[in-house]
PDB file of C-alpha atoms in Angstrom:
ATOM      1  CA  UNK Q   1     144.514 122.207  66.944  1.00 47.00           C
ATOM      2  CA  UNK Q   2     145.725 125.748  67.955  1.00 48.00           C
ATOM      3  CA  UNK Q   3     144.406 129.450  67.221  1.00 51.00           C
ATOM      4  CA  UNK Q   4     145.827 132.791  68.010  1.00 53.00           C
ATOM      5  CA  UNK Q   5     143.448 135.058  69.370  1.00 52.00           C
ATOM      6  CA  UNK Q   6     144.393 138.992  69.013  1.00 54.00           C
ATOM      7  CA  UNK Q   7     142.800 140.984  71.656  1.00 55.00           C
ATOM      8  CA  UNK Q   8     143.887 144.219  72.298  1.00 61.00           C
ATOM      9  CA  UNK Q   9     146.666 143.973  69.927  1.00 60.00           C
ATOM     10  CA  UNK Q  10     148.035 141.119  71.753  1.00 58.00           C
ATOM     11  CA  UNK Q  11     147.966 137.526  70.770  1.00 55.00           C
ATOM     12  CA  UNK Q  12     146.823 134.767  72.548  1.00 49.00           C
ATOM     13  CA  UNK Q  13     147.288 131.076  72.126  1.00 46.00           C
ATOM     14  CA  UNK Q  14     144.184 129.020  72.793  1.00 43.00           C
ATOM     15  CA  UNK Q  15     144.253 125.357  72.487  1.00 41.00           C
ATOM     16  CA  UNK Q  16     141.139 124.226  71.457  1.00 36.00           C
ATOM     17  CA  UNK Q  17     142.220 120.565  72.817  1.00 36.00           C
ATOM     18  CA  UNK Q  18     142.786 122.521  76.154  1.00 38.00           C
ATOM     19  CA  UNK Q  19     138.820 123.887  76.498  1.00 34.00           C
ATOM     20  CA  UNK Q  20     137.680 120.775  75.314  1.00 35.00           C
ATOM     21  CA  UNK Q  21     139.809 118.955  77.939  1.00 37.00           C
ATOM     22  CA  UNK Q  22     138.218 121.481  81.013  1.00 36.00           C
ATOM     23  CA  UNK Q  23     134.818 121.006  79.406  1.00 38.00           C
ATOM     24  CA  UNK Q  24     134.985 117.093  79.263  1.00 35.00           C
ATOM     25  CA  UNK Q  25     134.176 116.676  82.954  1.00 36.00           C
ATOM     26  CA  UNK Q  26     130.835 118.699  82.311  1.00 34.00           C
ATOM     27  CA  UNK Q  27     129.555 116.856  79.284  1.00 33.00           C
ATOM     28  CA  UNK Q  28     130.829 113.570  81.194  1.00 35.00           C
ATOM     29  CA  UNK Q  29     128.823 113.999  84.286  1.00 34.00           C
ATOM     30  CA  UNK Q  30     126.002 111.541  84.227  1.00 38.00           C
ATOM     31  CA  UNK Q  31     122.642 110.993  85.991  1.00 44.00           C
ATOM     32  CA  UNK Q  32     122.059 108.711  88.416  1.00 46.00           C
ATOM     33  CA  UNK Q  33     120.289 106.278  86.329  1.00 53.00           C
ATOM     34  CA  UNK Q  34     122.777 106.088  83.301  1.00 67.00           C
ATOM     35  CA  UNK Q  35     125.271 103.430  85.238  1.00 75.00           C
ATOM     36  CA  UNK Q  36     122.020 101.423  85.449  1.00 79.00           C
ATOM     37  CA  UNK Q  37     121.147 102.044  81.833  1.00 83.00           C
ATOM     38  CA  UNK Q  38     124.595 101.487  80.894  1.00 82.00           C
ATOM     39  CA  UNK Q  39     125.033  97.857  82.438  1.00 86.00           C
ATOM     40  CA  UNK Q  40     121.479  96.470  82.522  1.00 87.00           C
ATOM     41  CA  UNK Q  41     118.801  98.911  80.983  1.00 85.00           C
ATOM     42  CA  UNK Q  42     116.393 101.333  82.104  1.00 87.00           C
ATOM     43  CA  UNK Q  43     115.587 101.537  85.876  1.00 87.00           C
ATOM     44  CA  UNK Q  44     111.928 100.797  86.135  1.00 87.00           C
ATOM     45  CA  UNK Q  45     109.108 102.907  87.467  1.00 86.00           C
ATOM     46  CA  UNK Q  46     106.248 100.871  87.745  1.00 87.00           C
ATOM     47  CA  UNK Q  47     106.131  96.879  86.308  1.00 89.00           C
ATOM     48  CA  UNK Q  48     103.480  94.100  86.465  1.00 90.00           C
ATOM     49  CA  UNK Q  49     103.891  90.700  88.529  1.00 91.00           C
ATOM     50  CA  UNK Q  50     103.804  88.912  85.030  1.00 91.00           C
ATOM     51  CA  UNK Q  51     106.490  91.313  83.472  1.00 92.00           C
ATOM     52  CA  UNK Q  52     108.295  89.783  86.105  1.00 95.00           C
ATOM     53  CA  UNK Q  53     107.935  86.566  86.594  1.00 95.00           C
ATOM     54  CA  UNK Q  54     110.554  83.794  85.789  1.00 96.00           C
ATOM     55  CA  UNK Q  55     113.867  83.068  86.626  1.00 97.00           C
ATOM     56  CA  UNK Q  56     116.922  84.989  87.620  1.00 97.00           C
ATOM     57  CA  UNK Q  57     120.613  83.955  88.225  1.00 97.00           C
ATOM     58  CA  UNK Q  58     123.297  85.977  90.153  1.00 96.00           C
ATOM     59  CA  UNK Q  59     125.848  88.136  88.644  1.00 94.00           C
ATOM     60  CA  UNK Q  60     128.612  90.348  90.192  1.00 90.00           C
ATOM     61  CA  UNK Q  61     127.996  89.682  93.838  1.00 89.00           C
ATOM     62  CA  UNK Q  62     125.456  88.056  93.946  1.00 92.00           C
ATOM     63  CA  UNK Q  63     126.965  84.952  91.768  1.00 94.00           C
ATOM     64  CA  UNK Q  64     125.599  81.362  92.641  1.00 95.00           C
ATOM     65  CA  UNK Q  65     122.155  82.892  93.822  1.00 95.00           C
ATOM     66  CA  UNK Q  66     118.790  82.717  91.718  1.00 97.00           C
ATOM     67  CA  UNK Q  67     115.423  83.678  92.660  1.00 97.00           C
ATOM     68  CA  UNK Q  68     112.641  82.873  91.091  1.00 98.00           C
ATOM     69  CA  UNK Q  69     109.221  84.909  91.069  1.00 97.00           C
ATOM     70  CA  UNK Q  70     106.062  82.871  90.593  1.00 97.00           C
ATOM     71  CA  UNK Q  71     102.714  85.548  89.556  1.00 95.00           C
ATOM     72  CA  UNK Q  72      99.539  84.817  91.248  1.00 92.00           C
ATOM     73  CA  UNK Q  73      96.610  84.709  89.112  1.00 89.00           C
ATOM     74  CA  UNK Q  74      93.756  86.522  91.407  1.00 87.00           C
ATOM     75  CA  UNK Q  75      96.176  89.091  92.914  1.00 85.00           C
ATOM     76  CA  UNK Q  76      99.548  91.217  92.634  1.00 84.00           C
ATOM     77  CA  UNK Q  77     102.702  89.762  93.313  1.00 92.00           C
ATOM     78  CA  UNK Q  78     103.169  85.603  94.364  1.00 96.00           C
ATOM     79  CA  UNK Q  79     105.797  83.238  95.438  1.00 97.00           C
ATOM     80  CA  UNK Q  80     109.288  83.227  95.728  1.00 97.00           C
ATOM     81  CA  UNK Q  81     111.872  81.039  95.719  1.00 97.00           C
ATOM     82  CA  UNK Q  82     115.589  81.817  96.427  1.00 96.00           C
ATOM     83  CA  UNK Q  83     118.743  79.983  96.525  1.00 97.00           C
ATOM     84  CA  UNK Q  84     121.834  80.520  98.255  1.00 93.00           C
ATOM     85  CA  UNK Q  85     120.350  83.738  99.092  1.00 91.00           C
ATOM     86  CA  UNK Q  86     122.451  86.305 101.186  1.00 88.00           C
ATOM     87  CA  UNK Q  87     121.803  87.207 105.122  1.00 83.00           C
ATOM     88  CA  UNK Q  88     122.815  89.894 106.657  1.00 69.00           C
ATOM     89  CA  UNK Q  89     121.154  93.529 107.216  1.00 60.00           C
ATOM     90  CA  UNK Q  90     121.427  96.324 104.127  1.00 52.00           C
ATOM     91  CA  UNK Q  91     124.117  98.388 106.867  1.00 43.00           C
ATOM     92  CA  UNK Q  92     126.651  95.645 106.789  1.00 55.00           C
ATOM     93  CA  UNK Q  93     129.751  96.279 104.305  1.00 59.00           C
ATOM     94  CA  UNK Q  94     129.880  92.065 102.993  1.00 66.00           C
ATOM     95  CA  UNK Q  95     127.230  89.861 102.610  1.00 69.00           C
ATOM     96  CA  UNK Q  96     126.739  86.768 105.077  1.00 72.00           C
ATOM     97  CA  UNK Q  97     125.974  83.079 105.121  1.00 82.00           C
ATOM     98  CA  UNK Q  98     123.586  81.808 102.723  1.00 87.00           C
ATOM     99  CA  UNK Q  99     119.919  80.498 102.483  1.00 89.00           C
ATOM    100  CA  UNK Q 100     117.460  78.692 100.215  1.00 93.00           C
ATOM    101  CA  UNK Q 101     113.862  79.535 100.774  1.00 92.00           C
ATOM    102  CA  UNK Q 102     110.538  80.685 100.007  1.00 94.00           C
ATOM    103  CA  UNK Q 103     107.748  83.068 100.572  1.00 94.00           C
ATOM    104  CA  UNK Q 104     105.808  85.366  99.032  1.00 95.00           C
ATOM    105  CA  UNK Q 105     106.884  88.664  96.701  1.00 96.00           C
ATOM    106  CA  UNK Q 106     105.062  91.834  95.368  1.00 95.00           C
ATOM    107  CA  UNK Q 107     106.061  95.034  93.031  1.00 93.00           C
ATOM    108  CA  UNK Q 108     105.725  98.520  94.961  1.00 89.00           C
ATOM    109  CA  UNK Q 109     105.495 101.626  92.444  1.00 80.00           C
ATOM    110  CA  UNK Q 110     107.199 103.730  92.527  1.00 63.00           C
ATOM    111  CA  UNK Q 111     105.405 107.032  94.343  1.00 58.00           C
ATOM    112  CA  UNK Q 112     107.346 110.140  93.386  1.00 57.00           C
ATOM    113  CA  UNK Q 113     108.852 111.611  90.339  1.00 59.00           C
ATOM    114  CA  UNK Q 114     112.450 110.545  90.786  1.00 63.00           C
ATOM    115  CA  UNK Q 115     111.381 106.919  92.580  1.00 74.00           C
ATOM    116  CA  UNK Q 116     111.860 103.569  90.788  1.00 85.00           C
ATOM    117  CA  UNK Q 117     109.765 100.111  91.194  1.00 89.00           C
ATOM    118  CA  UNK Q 118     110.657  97.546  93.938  1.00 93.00           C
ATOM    119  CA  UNK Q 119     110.595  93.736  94.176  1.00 95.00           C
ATOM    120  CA  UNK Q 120     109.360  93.206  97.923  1.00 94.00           C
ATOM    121  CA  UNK Q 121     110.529  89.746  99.456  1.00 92.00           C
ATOM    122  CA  UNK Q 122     108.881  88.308 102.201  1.00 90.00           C
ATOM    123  CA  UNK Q 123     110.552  85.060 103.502  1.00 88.00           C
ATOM    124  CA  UNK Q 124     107.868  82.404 105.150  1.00 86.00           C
ATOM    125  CA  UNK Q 125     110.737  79.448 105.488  1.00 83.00           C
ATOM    126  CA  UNK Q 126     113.028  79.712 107.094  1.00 78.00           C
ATOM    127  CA  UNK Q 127     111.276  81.452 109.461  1.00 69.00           C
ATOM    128  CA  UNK Q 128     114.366  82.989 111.274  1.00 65.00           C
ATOM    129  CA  UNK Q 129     114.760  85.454 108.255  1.00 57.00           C
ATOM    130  CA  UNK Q 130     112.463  88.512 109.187  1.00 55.00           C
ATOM    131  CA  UNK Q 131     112.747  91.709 107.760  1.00 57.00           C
ATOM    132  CA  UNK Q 132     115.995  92.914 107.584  1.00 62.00           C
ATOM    133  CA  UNK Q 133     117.991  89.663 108.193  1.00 73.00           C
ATOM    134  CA  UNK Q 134     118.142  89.191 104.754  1.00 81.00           C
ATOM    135  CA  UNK Q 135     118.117  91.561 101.096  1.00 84.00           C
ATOM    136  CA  UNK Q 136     114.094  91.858 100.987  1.00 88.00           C
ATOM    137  CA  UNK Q 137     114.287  94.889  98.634  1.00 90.00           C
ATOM    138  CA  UNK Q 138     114.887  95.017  94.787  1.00 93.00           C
ATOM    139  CA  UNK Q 139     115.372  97.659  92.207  1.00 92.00           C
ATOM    140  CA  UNK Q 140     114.032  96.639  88.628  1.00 93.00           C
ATOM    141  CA  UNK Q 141     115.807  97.536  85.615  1.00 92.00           C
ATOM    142  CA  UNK Q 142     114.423  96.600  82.142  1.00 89.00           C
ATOM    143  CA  UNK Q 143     115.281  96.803  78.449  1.00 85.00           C
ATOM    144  CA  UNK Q 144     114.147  95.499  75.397  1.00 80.00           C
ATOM    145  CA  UNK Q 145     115.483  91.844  75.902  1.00 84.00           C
ATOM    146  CA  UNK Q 146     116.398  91.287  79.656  1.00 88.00           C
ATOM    147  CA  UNK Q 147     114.907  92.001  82.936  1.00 93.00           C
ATOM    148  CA  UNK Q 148     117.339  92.292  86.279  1.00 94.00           C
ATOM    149  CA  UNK Q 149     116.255  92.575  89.692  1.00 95.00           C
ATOM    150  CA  UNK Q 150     119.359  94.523  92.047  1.00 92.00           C
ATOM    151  CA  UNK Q 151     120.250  95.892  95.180  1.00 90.00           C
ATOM    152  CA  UNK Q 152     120.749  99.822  94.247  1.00 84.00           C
ATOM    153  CA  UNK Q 153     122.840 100.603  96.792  1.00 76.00           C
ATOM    154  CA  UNK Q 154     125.056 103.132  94.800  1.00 77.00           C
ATOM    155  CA  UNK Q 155     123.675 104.639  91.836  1.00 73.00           C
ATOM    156  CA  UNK Q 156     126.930 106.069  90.483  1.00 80.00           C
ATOM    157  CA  UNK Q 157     128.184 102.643  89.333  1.00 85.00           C
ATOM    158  CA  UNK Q 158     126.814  99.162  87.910  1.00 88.00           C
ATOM    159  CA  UNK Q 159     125.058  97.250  90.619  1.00 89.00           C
ATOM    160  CA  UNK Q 160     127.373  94.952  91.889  1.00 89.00           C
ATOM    161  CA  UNK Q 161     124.199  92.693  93.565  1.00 91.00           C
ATOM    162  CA  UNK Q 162     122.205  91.700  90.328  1.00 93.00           C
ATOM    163  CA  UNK Q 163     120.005  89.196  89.268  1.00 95.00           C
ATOM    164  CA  UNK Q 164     119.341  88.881  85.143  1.00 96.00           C
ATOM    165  CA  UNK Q 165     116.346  86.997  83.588  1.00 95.00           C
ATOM    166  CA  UNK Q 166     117.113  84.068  82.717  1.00 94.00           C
ATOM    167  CA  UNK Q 167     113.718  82.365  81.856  1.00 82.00           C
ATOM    168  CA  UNK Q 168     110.532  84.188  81.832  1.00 69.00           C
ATOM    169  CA  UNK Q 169     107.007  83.570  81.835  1.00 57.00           C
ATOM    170  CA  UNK Q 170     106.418  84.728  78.168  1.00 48.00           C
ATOM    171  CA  UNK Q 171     109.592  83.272  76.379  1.00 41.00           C
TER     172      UNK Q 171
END
């Protein structure tokens, strides 16, 4: 659609499809969290060890993996299991070999007003996987019908290391 606009005595074509097109990167822009939201629901501030416990199985990168999260009953958090887990540190561009193991987990809040929730691993076998051998960090990201677990390492795009739900402790 086209207008003439008469300023001054002198028209002016403005296409409307024109504005629209410069204004379209503005009104496309998108927060952080809406790749998250877009792919696997809303990125969780705070969540309980029995919101999370059950089952998850790999997607995107992370493929062929699960995890499972077992809740303690007397305090936060409780075991873990993994399979075909990745090594390497967070600073390395691909992941490494793999593992199975098993140790113990817990949910850090998150603390400030733009900070999300955490799954923190810690691996007790094998015992050559210390802190930062291995992903030992999780984003959570929840909707109404599926939990994921993910390594947010860019927030402009869909995780590419997730984990979905796959059994739960309440279904």
């Amino acid at each position: 659609m086209s207008r003439v606009l008469v300023t001054g005595g002198r028209p002016h074509l403005v296409t409307t499809v024109a504005v629209l097109a410069l204004l379209s990167p503005l009104t496309a822009c998108s927060s952080a969290s809406s790749a998250v939201e877009a792919c696997m629901g809303k990125q969780a501030v705070s969540a309980t060890s029995g919101e999370l416990a059950g089952t998850y199985r790999g997607e995107g990168d992370a493929k062929g993996a699960t995890i499972t999260l077992k809740a303690s009953d007397s305090k936060p958090g409780g075991t873990v299991t993994v399979h075909h887990w990745p090594t390497g540190s967070w600073h390395k561009s691909e992941l490494g070999d793999t593992f199975d193991g098993s140790g113990t987990w817990d949910v850090a809040g998150g603390t400030g007003s733009g900070d999300q929730a955490q799954v923190r691993l810690s691996f007790t076998k094998p015992e050559l996987f210390l802190h930062g051998d291995t992903l030992d960090s999780l984003s959570i990201a929840m909707d109404g019908k599926r939990t994921f677990v993910y390594q947010d390492d860019d927030p402009d795009v869909c995780p590419k290391f997730r984990l979905r739900t796959v059994t739960s402790r309440h279904t």
